[in-house]
């Protein structure tokens, strides 16, 4: 891991406990431009001065409270954003493409333009979360995007729907990047992988719910409007109702949580601070942008994100069409698509549990999920058409693609210090996410129906590149920790741990914090 010059000059081999005052000042205070904006610093100082340590029982009690009050809202936000952006998948089955007189390429652009809006809104949305109360920002954006979804049936041509989808992406760009950062604000480092993959698994739960909604809509007798319009009206209405819940019940941080007592707020901040990454800082810091730009982790995550989302751009928007092309009916396709969501949920929850239960398993788990996808994409591409059930099972197993991407978000939550650097790294990762999702749908060529060979080959290549980037990320982080231990000594004592926590609470990046591993 690269280290700023001020730290390098004072680094020596040996125990961190033996380092002089000069290093401590550089590590803890030099890069912090101001103490203002460090959310939770007051509570951390109370814990430090009182010598408070969070016991395992207190950790479990606080985690349970957060699981009850915060985690369901994270899950619903993720699930509803996924449902609303992939409503095209179901609308396509019920004649939206025909009703708007679209060509196959034009319909693919509906999927791509969403991610162009996502790309534009990505960092501005994260900036809003950094500078303003989280619940109010999430509620406002959810209300607006729910309204946009409800108005989709009013679009009567290609141009109007393109504008609608662009602004939907612009608003929804706050969700997954924002939840990535928020998870590290609320949960202790060891809890982040499982909780992050729980809320990310709501892509799958949403897929199942959406499949059953679409199946039910397909049985409406004598509909008063076109069937595809019901999908947008129902899903948009649910999002608007959820916006009201967020406005009144989602706090900015543990410090503002009404469900915590004053004592619990101190403990909640202390246990998050133990990751040595701080809680939240409301000030924008340009030097942290520079740190992110020279950090190899940023660019490995970026490349992996592009490679991961090319297959996702195909699967998330055209899964029902691909399944139908295997020889199934429209209604069968909606239910069989729900089964792939079940595979996604199971893979995410198992992966999250493994990473919570065992240390240093994230990269190995990412690799396992990626290799599963490589095999599945190869089977989907090369198995003969008459083996429709084998090809369907292979398609289901491409849902393991979520494991690698979601755990790469955990890497940001658990391994990036400095709040501006963390939000910027998240933004760069999601630029890659947008690029992949913009490109992906265009590999599905109408003339290649029903096998879509170019699309499945693109999925295979994407999975291979993603696996390579994730393995390189793991090797780089291992090398960085070994190098730091050799040059600066290992973090072995509680005094060293406390210094690392204090550095994190002063919003230092992991480059500046010599106690971070």
Tab-separated table of C-alpha atoms in Angstrom, residues 57-459:
chain	number	residue	atom	x	y	z
A	57	UNK	CA	-22.443	-9.327	24.628
A	58	UNK	CA	-22.709	-5.568	24.096
A	59	UNK	CA	-21.633	-6.060	20.478
A	60	UNK	CA	-24.385	-8.618	19.910
A	61	UNK	CA	-26.996	-6.425	21.617
A	62	UNK	CA	-26.125	-3.371	19.530
A	63	UNK	CA	-25.981	-5.413	16.317
A	64	UNK	CA	-29.435	-6.838	17.055
A	65	UNK	CA	-30.854	-3.330	17.495
A	66	UNK	CA	-29.335	-2.170	14.220
A	67	UNK	CA	-30.612	-5.330	12.516
A	68	UNK	CA	-34.128	-4.490	13.684
A	69	UNK	CA	-34.157	-0.743	12.938
A	70	UNK	CA	-31.692	-0.129	10.094
A	71	UNK	CA	-31.096	-3.344	8.137
A	72	UNK	CA	-34.720	-3.750	6.930
A	73	UNK	CA	-34.620	-0.241	5.439
A	74	UNK	CA	-31.313	-0.974	3.712
A	75	UNK	CA	-32.811	-4.177	2.307
A	76	UNK	CA	-35.989	-2.514	1.067
A	77	UNK	CA	-34.076	0.373	-0.504
A	78	UNK	CA	-31.888	-2.065	-2.440
A	79	UNK	CA	-34.798	-4.310	-3.412
A	80	UNK	CA	-37.070	-1.529	-4.608
A	81	UNK	CA	-34.329	0.160	-6.607
A	82	UNK	CA	-33.613	-3.150	-8.335
A	83	UNK	CA	-37.297	-3.770	-9.033
A	84	UNK	CA	-37.875	-0.322	-10.461
A	85	UNK	CA	-34.865	-0.344	-12.767
A	86	UNK	CA	-35.536	-3.888	-14.063
A	87	UNK	CA	-39.293	-3.409	-14.541
A	88	UNK	CA	-38.455	-3.297	-18.262
A	89	UNK	CA	-37.669	-6.999	-18.026
A	90	UNK	CA	-41.312	-7.783	-17.196
A	91	UNK	CA	-42.854	-5.015	-19.309
A	92	UNK	CA	-41.078	-6.450	-22.331
A	93	UNK	CA	-42.925	-9.741	-21.837
A	94	UNK	CA	-46.300	-7.983	-21.908
A	95	UNK	CA	-45.873	-5.944	-25.060
A	96	UNK	CA	-44.132	-2.685	-24.091
A	97	UNK	CA	-41.724	-3.003	-27.003
A	98	UNK	CA	-44.563	-3.506	-29.488
A	99	UNK	CA	-46.735	-0.777	-27.955
A	100	UNK	CA	-44.004	1.835	-28.348
A	101	UNK	CA	-43.109	0.569	-31.853
A	102	UNK	CA	-39.487	-0.126	-30.948
A	103	UNK	CA	-36.730	-2.075	-32.638
A	104	UNK	CA	-34.615	-4.495	-30.604
A	105	UNK	CA	-31.707	-2.050	-30.493
A	106	UNK	CA	-33.948	0.765	-29.272
A	107	UNK	CA	-35.231	-1.366	-26.409
A	108	UNK	CA	-31.635	-2.188	-25.459
A	109	UNK	CA	-31.021	1.552	-25.198
A	110	UNK	CA	-33.721	1.779	-22.500
A	111	UNK	CA	-31.472	-0.383	-20.338
A	112	UNK	CA	-28.324	1.544	-21.302
A	113	UNK	CA	-29.706	5.064	-20.807
A	114	UNK	CA	-30.637	4.195	-17.219
A	115	UNK	CA	-26.959	3.604	-16.475
A	116	UNK	CA	-25.935	6.783	-18.276
A	117	UNK	CA	-28.161	8.627	-15.790
A	118	UNK	CA	-26.654	6.508	-13.016
A	119	UNK	CA	-23.200	7.546	-14.190
A	120	UNK	CA	-24.095	11.247	-14.084
A	121	UNK	CA	-25.778	11.034	-10.658
A	122	UNK	CA	-23.247	8.698	-9.045
A	123	UNK	CA	-20.900	11.069	-7.232
A	124	UNK	CA	-23.327	14.002	-6.715
A	125	UNK	CA	-25.699	11.619	-4.919
A	126	UNK	CA	-22.860	10.376	-2.690
A	127	UNK	CA	-21.905	14.002	-1.974
A	128	UNK	CA	-25.457	14.651	-0.772
A	129	UNK	CA	-25.251	11.667	1.602
A	130	UNK	CA	-21.959	12.988	2.991
A	131	UNK	CA	-23.157	16.547	3.623
A	132	UNK	CA	-26.826	16.161	4.585
A	133	UNK	CA	-28.904	13.890	6.870
A	134	UNK	CA	-28.970	10.415	5.353
A	135	UNK	CA	-32.638	9.626	5.944
A	136	UNK	CA	-33.861	12.862	4.407
A	137	UNK	CA	-31.668	12.484	1.312
A	138	UNK	CA	-32.702	8.853	0.755
A	139	UNK	CA	-36.366	9.688	1.308
A	140	UNK	CA	-36.340	12.592	-1.139
A	141	UNK	CA	-34.607	10.671	-3.907
A	142	UNK	CA	-36.867	7.630	-3.377
A	143	UNK	CA	-39.984	9.809	-3.602
A	144	UNK	CA	-38.803	11.352	-6.873
A	145	UNK	CA	-37.769	8.058	-8.484
A	146	UNK	CA	-41.064	6.428	-7.424
A	147	UNK	CA	-42.882	9.276	-9.173
A	148	UNK	CA	-40.747	8.752	-12.273
A	149	UNK	CA	-41.633	5.038	-12.342
A	150	UNK	CA	-45.359	5.791	-12.020
A	151	UNK	CA	-45.155	8.204	-14.960
A	152	UNK	CA	-43.445	5.671	-17.263
A	153	UNK	CA	-46.785	4.446	-18.741
A	154	UNK	CA	-47.449	8.028	-19.844
A	155	UNK	CA	-44.463	7.817	-22.200
A	156	UNK	CA	-45.740	7.050	-25.682
A	157	UNK	CA	-42.566	6.977	-27.775
A	158	UNK	CA	-38.860	6.177	-27.746
A	159	UNK	CA	-37.648	9.709	-26.907
A	160	UNK	CA	-39.998	10.216	-23.956
A	161	UNK	CA	-39.127	6.850	-22.427
A	162	UNK	CA	-35.402	7.540	-22.854
A	163	UNK	CA	-35.738	10.765	-20.847
A	164	UNK	CA	-37.784	8.932	-18.198
A	165	UNK	CA	-35.179	6.178	-17.857
A	166	UNK	CA	-32.276	8.665	-17.715
A	167	UNK	CA	-33.743	10.508	-14.740
A	168	UNK	CA	-34.628	7.236	-13.034
A	169	UNK	CA	-30.963	6.247	-13.207
A	170	UNK	CA	-29.899	9.695	-12.005
A	171	UNK	CA	-31.958	9.286	-8.814
A	172	UNK	CA	-31.358	5.588	-8.158
A	173	UNK	CA	-27.585	6.144	-8.293
A	174	UNK	CA	-27.768	6.954	-4.599
A	175	UNK	CA	-28.818	3.480	-3.468
A	176	UNK	CA	-26.158	0.765	-3.832
A	177	UNK	CA	-23.139	3.129	-3.586
A	178	UNK	CA	-24.769	4.832	-0.608
A	179	UNK	CA	-25.585	1.578	1.173
A	180	UNK	CA	-21.973	0.455	0.686
A	181	UNK	CA	-20.795	3.448	2.733
A	182	UNK	CA	-23.674	3.341	5.237
A	183	UNK	CA	-22.993	-0.297	6.153
A	184	UNK	CA	-19.548	0.638	7.479
A	185	UNK	CA	-21.087	3.528	9.454
A	186	UNK	CA	-23.456	1.240	11.363
A	187	UNK	CA	-21.726	-2.129	11.646
A	188	UNK	CA	-18.500	-3.415	13.197
A	189	UNK	CA	-15.905	-4.563	10.666
A	190	UNK	CA	-16.529	-8.281	11.214
A	191	UNK	CA	-20.283	-7.778	10.720
A	192	UNK	CA	-20.049	-5.847	7.446
A	193	UNK	CA	-19.679	-8.769	4.970
A	194	UNK	CA	-22.776	-10.667	6.099
A	195	UNK	CA	-24.954	-7.561	6.489
A	196	UNK	CA	-23.843	-6.113	3.148
A	197	UNK	CA	-24.648	-9.366	1.385
A	198	UNK	CA	-28.001	-9.570	3.179
A	199	UNK	CA	-29.138	-6.232	1.749
A	200	UNK	CA	-27.543	-7.001	-1.609
A	201	UNK	CA	-29.461	-10.307	-1.677
A	202	UNK	CA	-32.622	-8.237	-1.962
A	203	UNK	CA	-31.824	-7.994	-5.656
A	204	UNK	CA	-32.794	-11.655	-5.637
A	205	UNK	CA	-35.791	-11.252	-3.323
A	206	UNK	CA	-36.953	-8.392	-5.526
A	207	UNK	CA	-36.550	-10.610	-8.575
A	208	UNK	CA	-38.784	-13.251	-6.999
A	209	UNK	CA	-41.360	-10.658	-5.937
A	210	UNK	CA	-41.274	-9.047	-9.379
A	211	UNK	CA	-41.697	-12.416	-11.039
A	212	UNK	CA	-44.826	-13.172	-9.025
A	213	UNK	CA	-46.194	-9.652	-9.595
A	214	UNK	CA	-45.679	-10.116	-13.339
A	215	UNK	CA	-47.236	-13.586	-13.176
A	216	UNK	CA	-50.276	-12.174	-11.360
A	217	UNK	CA	-50.616	-9.317	-13.836
A	218	UNK	CA	-50.614	-11.882	-16.618
A	219	UNK	CA	-53.834	-13.328	-15.177
A	220	UNK	CA	-55.776	-10.043	-15.101
A	221	UNK	CA	-58.982	-10.536	-17.018
A	222	UNK	CA	-60.347	-7.698	-19.105
A	223	UNK	CA	-57.574	-5.214	-18.170
A	224	UNK	CA	-58.519	-1.533	-18.389
A	225	UNK	CA	-55.025	-0.559	-19.550
A	226	UNK	CA	-52.176	-2.415	-21.242
A	227	UNK	CA	-50.728	-5.106	-18.963
A	228	UNK	CA	-47.193	-3.707	-19.085
A	229	UNK	CA	-48.397	-0.423	-17.590
A	230	UNK	CA	-49.610	-2.137	-14.392
A	231	UNK	CA	-46.028	-3.123	-13.587
A	232	UNK	CA	-44.814	0.470	-13.399
A	233	UNK	CA	-47.880	1.736	-11.534
A	234	UNK	CA	-47.612	-0.935	-8.820
A	235	UNK	CA	-43.844	-0.703	-8.296
A	236	UNK	CA	-43.755	3.099	-8.368
A	237	UNK	CA	-46.515	3.303	-5.765
A	238	UNK	CA	-44.613	1.002	-3.401
A	239	UNK	CA	-41.473	3.169	-3.699
A	240	UNK	CA	-43.403	6.338	-2.852
A	241	UNK	CA	-44.812	4.731	0.301
A	242	UNK	CA	-41.319	3.593	1.312
A	243	UNK	CA	-40.024	7.173	0.936
A	244	UNK	CA	-42.327	8.230	3.795
A	245	UNK	CA	-40.856	5.514	6.042
A	246	UNK	CA	-37.300	6.659	5.291
A	247	UNK	CA	-38.116	10.291	6.058
A	248	UNK	CA	-39.338	9.571	9.570
A	249	UNK	CA	-37.272	6.570	10.655
A	250	UNK	CA	-33.794	6.550	9.060
A	251	UNK	CA	-31.178	8.367	11.226
A	252	UNK	CA	-27.973	9.916	9.906
A	253	UNK	CA	-25.595	7.833	12.052
A	254	UNK	CA	-25.484	5.926	15.369
A	255	UNK	CA	-25.043	9.293	17.104
A	256	UNK	CA	-28.515	10.390	15.951
A	257	UNK	CA	-30.300	7.063	16.452
A	258	UNK	CA	-33.318	7.483	18.740
A	259	UNK	CA	-33.364	3.746	19.451
A	260	UNK	CA	-29.958	4.001	21.206
A	261	UNK	CA	-29.494	5.249	24.760
A	262	UNK	CA	-26.656	7.783	25.334
A	263	UNK	CA	-24.465	4.934	26.628
A	264	UNK	CA	-25.267	2.791	23.596
A	265	UNK	CA	-24.340	5.624	21.233
A	266	UNK	CA	-20.839	5.712	22.768
A	267	UNK	CA	-20.531	1.943	22.429
A	268	UNK	CA	-21.901	1.990	18.871
A	269	UNK	CA	-19.276	4.535	17.792
A	270	UNK	CA	-16.481	2.703	19.630
A	271	UNK	CA	-17.187	-0.628	17.960
A	272	UNK	CA	-17.272	0.929	14.485
A	273	UNK	CA	-14.068	2.864	15.259
A	274	UNK	CA	-12.283	-0.432	15.936
A	275	UNK	CA	-11.982	-0.866	12.140
A	276	UNK	CA	-9.615	2.171	12.234
A	277	UNK	CA	-11.611	3.807	9.430
A	278	UNK	CA	-13.753	6.291	11.375
A	279	UNK	CA	-17.530	6.724	11.171
A	280	UNK	CA	-18.406	9.670	8.913
A	281	UNK	CA	-16.934	13.043	8.021
A	282	UNK	CA	-19.030	15.774	6.439
A	283	UNK	CA	-16.133	17.738	4.913
A	284	UNK	CA	-14.923	17.237	1.362
A	285	UNK	CA	-11.113	16.783	1.222
A	286	UNK	CA	-9.311	17.119	-2.103
A	287	UNK	CA	-6.147	15.366	-0.955
A	288	UNK	CA	-8.173	12.203	-0.342
A	289	UNK	CA	-9.245	12.257	-3.990
A	290	UNK	CA	-5.559	12.210	-4.895
A	291	UNK	CA	-4.992	9.274	-2.550
A	292	UNK	CA	-7.812	7.391	-4.263
A	293	UNK	CA	-6.429	8.120	-7.738
A	294	UNK	CA	-2.968	6.708	-6.907
A	295	UNK	CA	-4.352	3.683	-5.055
A	296	UNK	CA	-4.154	0.452	-7.142
A	297	UNK	CA	-7.223	-0.836	-5.268
A	298	UNK	CA	-9.334	1.858	-6.915
A	299	UNK	CA	-8.414	0.784	-10.443
A	300	UNK	CA	-8.587	-2.959	-9.824
A	301	UNK	CA	-12.101	-2.468	-8.463
A	302	UNK	CA	-12.921	-0.302	-11.496
A	303	UNK	CA	-11.781	-2.923	-14.020
A	304	UNK	CA	-13.510	-5.728	-12.127
A	305	UNK	CA	-16.710	-3.689	-12.002
A	306	UNK	CA	-16.807	-3.132	-15.780
A	307	UNK	CA	-16.151	-6.821	-16.419
A	308	UNK	CA	-18.782	-7.887	-13.868
A	309	UNK	CA	-21.519	-5.642	-15.181
A	310	UNK	CA	-21.324	-6.585	-18.856
A	311	UNK	CA	-22.925	-9.958	-17.987
A	312	UNK	CA	-25.224	-8.227	-15.500
A	313	UNK	CA	-26.450	-5.833	-18.199
A	314	UNK	CA	-27.602	-8.894	-20.121
A	315	UNK	CA	-28.997	-10.969	-17.257
A	316	UNK	CA	-30.825	-8.267	-15.295
A	317	UNK	CA	-32.631	-6.750	-18.275
A	318	UNK	CA	-33.184	-9.708	-20.602
A	319	UNK	CA	-33.304	-12.820	-18.423
A	320	UNK	CA	-36.942	-13.579	-19.239
A	321	UNK	CA	-36.277	-13.216	-22.973
A	322	UNK	CA	-33.235	-15.529	-22.774
A	323	UNK	CA	-35.232	-18.133	-20.830
A	324	UNK	CA	-38.175	-17.872	-23.205
A	325	UNK	CA	-35.757	-18.441	-26.078
A	326	UNK	CA	-34.839	-21.808	-24.591
A	327	UNK	CA	-38.352	-23.021	-25.400
A	328	UNK	CA	-40.548	-21.944	-22.481
A	329	UNK	CA	-43.812	-19.983	-22.529
A	330	UNK	CA	-44.158	-16.387	-21.329
A	331	UNK	CA	-45.724	-17.318	-17.989
A	332	UNK	CA	-43.246	-20.176	-17.467
A	333	UNK	CA	-40.393	-17.742	-18.113
A	334	UNK	CA	-41.533	-15.382	-15.331
A	335	UNK	CA	-41.561	-18.240	-12.786
A	336	UNK	CA	-38.314	-19.833	-13.981
A	337	UNK	CA	-36.638	-16.433	-13.764
A	338	UNK	CA	-37.718	-16.270	-10.113
A	339	UNK	CA	-35.775	-19.504	-9.521
A	340	UNK	CA	-32.568	-17.814	-10.684
A	341	UNK	CA	-33.234	-15.154	-8.057
A	342	UNK	CA	-33.410	-17.928	-5.459
A	343	UNK	CA	-29.956	-19.138	-6.514
A	344	UNK	CA	-28.672	-15.571	-6.201
A	345	UNK	CA	-30.057	-15.213	-2.667
A	346	UNK	CA	-28.599	-18.527	-1.499
A	347	UNK	CA	-25.152	-17.780	-2.946
A	348	UNK	CA	-25.024	-14.324	-1.348
A	349	UNK	CA	-26.129	-15.429	2.108
A	350	UNK	CA	-23.723	-18.374	2.149
A	351	UNK	CA	-20.853	-16.174	0.940
A	352	UNK	CA	-21.657	-13.510	3.546
A	353	UNK	CA	-21.792	-16.059	6.358
A	354	UNK	CA	-18.464	-17.607	5.311
A	355	UNK	CA	-16.751	-14.198	5.277
A	356	UNK	CA	-18.208	-13.303	8.680
A	357	UNK	CA	-17.378	-16.661	10.252
A	358	UNK	CA	-13.835	-17.054	8.901
A	359	UNK	CA	-11.148	-14.385	8.571
A	360	UNK	CA	-9.394	-13.488	5.313
A	361	UNK	CA	-11.882	-15.401	3.158
A	362	UNK	CA	-13.254	-12.599	0.978
A	363	UNK	CA	-10.985	-13.020	-2.033
A	364	UNK	CA	-11.275	-16.823	-1.919
A	365	UNK	CA	-15.064	-16.552	-1.760
A	366	UNK	CA	-15.093	-14.029	-4.611
A	367	UNK	CA	-12.984	-16.391	-6.719
A	368	UNK	CA	-15.312	-19.327	-5.999
A	369	UNK	CA	-18.347	-17.315	-7.117
A	370	UNK	CA	-16.555	-16.048	-10.234
A	371	UNK	CA	-15.346	-19.504	-11.295
A	372	UNK	CA	-18.901	-20.834	-10.934
A	373	UNK	CA	-20.018	-18.118	-13.364
A	374	UNK	CA	-17.262	-18.950	-15.852
A	375	UNK	CA	-18.369	-22.599	-15.966
A	376	UNK	CA	-22.058	-21.616	-16.197
A	377	UNK	CA	-21.455	-19.179	-19.071
A	378	UNK	CA	-19.423	-21.792	-20.956
A	379	UNK	CA	-22.262	-24.317	-20.597
A	380	UNK	CA	-24.821	-21.720	-21.674
A	381	UNK	CA	-22.776	-20.947	-24.789
A	382	UNK	CA	-21.760	-24.416	-25.935
A	383	UNK	CA	-24.494	-26.850	-24.815
A	384	UNK	CA	-26.831	-27.795	-27.706
A	385	UNK	CA	-30.250	-26.115	-27.877
A	386	UNK	CA	-32.157	-29.372	-27.263
A	387	UNK	CA	-30.650	-29.550	-23.755
A	388	UNK	CA	-32.892	-26.707	-22.611
A	389	UNK	CA	-33.070	-27.775	-18.977
A	390	UNK	CA	-29.281	-28.083	-18.675
A	391	UNK	CA	-28.896	-24.676	-20.301
A	392	UNK	CA	-31.535	-23.273	-17.927
A	393	UNK	CA	-29.641	-24.608	-14.888
A	394	UNK	CA	-26.430	-23.093	-16.272
A	395	UNK	CA	-28.269	-19.772	-16.632
A	396	UNK	CA	-29.450	-19.978	-13.028
A	397	UNK	CA	-25.867	-20.416	-11.843
A	398	UNK	CA	-24.769	-17.201	-13.532
A	399	UNK	CA	-26.564	-15.624	-10.546
A	400	UNK	CA	-23.377	-16.355	-8.580
A	401	UNK	CA	-22.041	-13.217	-10.317
A	402	UNK	CA	-23.457	-11.167	-7.432
A	403	UNK	CA	-21.028	-12.755	-4.954
A	404	UNK	CA	-17.900	-11.232	-6.481
A	405	UNK	CA	-19.344	-7.778	-7.016
A	406	UNK	CA	-21.013	-7.475	-3.609
A	407	UNK	CA	-17.845	-8.579	-1.812
A	408	UNK	CA	-15.868	-6.000	-3.787
A	409	UNK	CA	-18.174	-3.420	-2.188
A	410	UNK	CA	-17.305	-4.919	1.200
A	411	UNK	CA	-13.647	-4.323	0.318
A	412	UNK	CA	-14.471	-0.614	0.052
A	413	UNK	CA	-16.396	-0.612	3.345
A	414	UNK	CA	-13.664	-2.432	5.273
A	415	UNK	CA	-10.416	-1.377	3.621
A	416	UNK	CA	-10.736	2.272	2.535
A	417	UNK	CA	-10.124	5.022	5.099
A	418	UNK	CA	-11.049	8.698	4.865
A	419	UNK	CA	-14.711	9.408	4.155
A	420	UNK	CA	-14.062	11.451	1.010
A	421	UNK	CA	-11.720	8.743	-0.289
A	422	UNK	CA	-14.279	6.050	0.494
A	423	UNK	CA	-17.109	7.852	-1.307
A	424	UNK	CA	-14.848	8.653	-4.269
A	425	UNK	CA	-13.591	5.061	-4.563
A	426	UNK	CA	-17.197	3.905	-4.439
A	427	UNK	CA	-18.045	6.392	-7.188
A	428	UNK	CA	-15.185	5.157	-9.413
A	429	UNK	CA	-16.297	1.560	-8.863
A	430	UNK	CA	-19.820	2.493	-9.893
A	431	UNK	CA	-18.570	4.344	-12.958
A	432	UNK	CA	-17.274	0.935	-13.995
A	433	UNK	CA	-20.647	-0.514	-12.973
A	434	UNK	CA	-22.404	1.933	-15.304
A	435	UNK	CA	-20.020	1.396	-18.214
A	436	UNK	CA	-20.510	-2.373	-18.032
A	437	UNK	CA	-24.278	-2.093	-17.812
A	438	UNK	CA	-24.383	0.382	-20.719
A	439	UNK	CA	-22.304	-1.930	-22.915
A	440	UNK	CA	-23.814	-5.249	-21.823
A	441	UNK	CA	-27.308	-5.096	-23.382
A	442	UNK	CA	-25.847	-4.416	-26.848
A	443	UNK	CA	-24.199	-7.833	-26.931
A	444	UNK	CA	-27.693	-9.348	-27.074
A	445	UNK	CA	-28.347	-9.265	-30.825
A	446	UNK	CA	-31.899	-9.873	-32.074
A	447	UNK	CA	-30.757	-11.801	-35.145
A	448	UNK	CA	-29.039	-14.371	-32.885
A	449	UNK	CA	-32.251	-15.329	-31.079
A	450	UNK	CA	-32.912	-17.650	-29.370
A	451	UNK	CA	-29.310	-18.618	-28.389
A	452	UNK	CA	-27.773	-15.120	-28.353
A	453	UNK	CA	-24.257	-16.514	-28.765
A	454	UNK	CA	-22.520	-13.128	-28.760
A	455	UNK	CA	-24.227	-12.283	-25.470
A	456	UNK	CA	-23.264	-15.504	-23.687
A	457	UNK	CA	-19.685	-15.261	-25.012
A	458	UNK	CA	-19.436	-11.701	-23.677
A	459	UNK	CA	-20.633	-13.014	-20.304
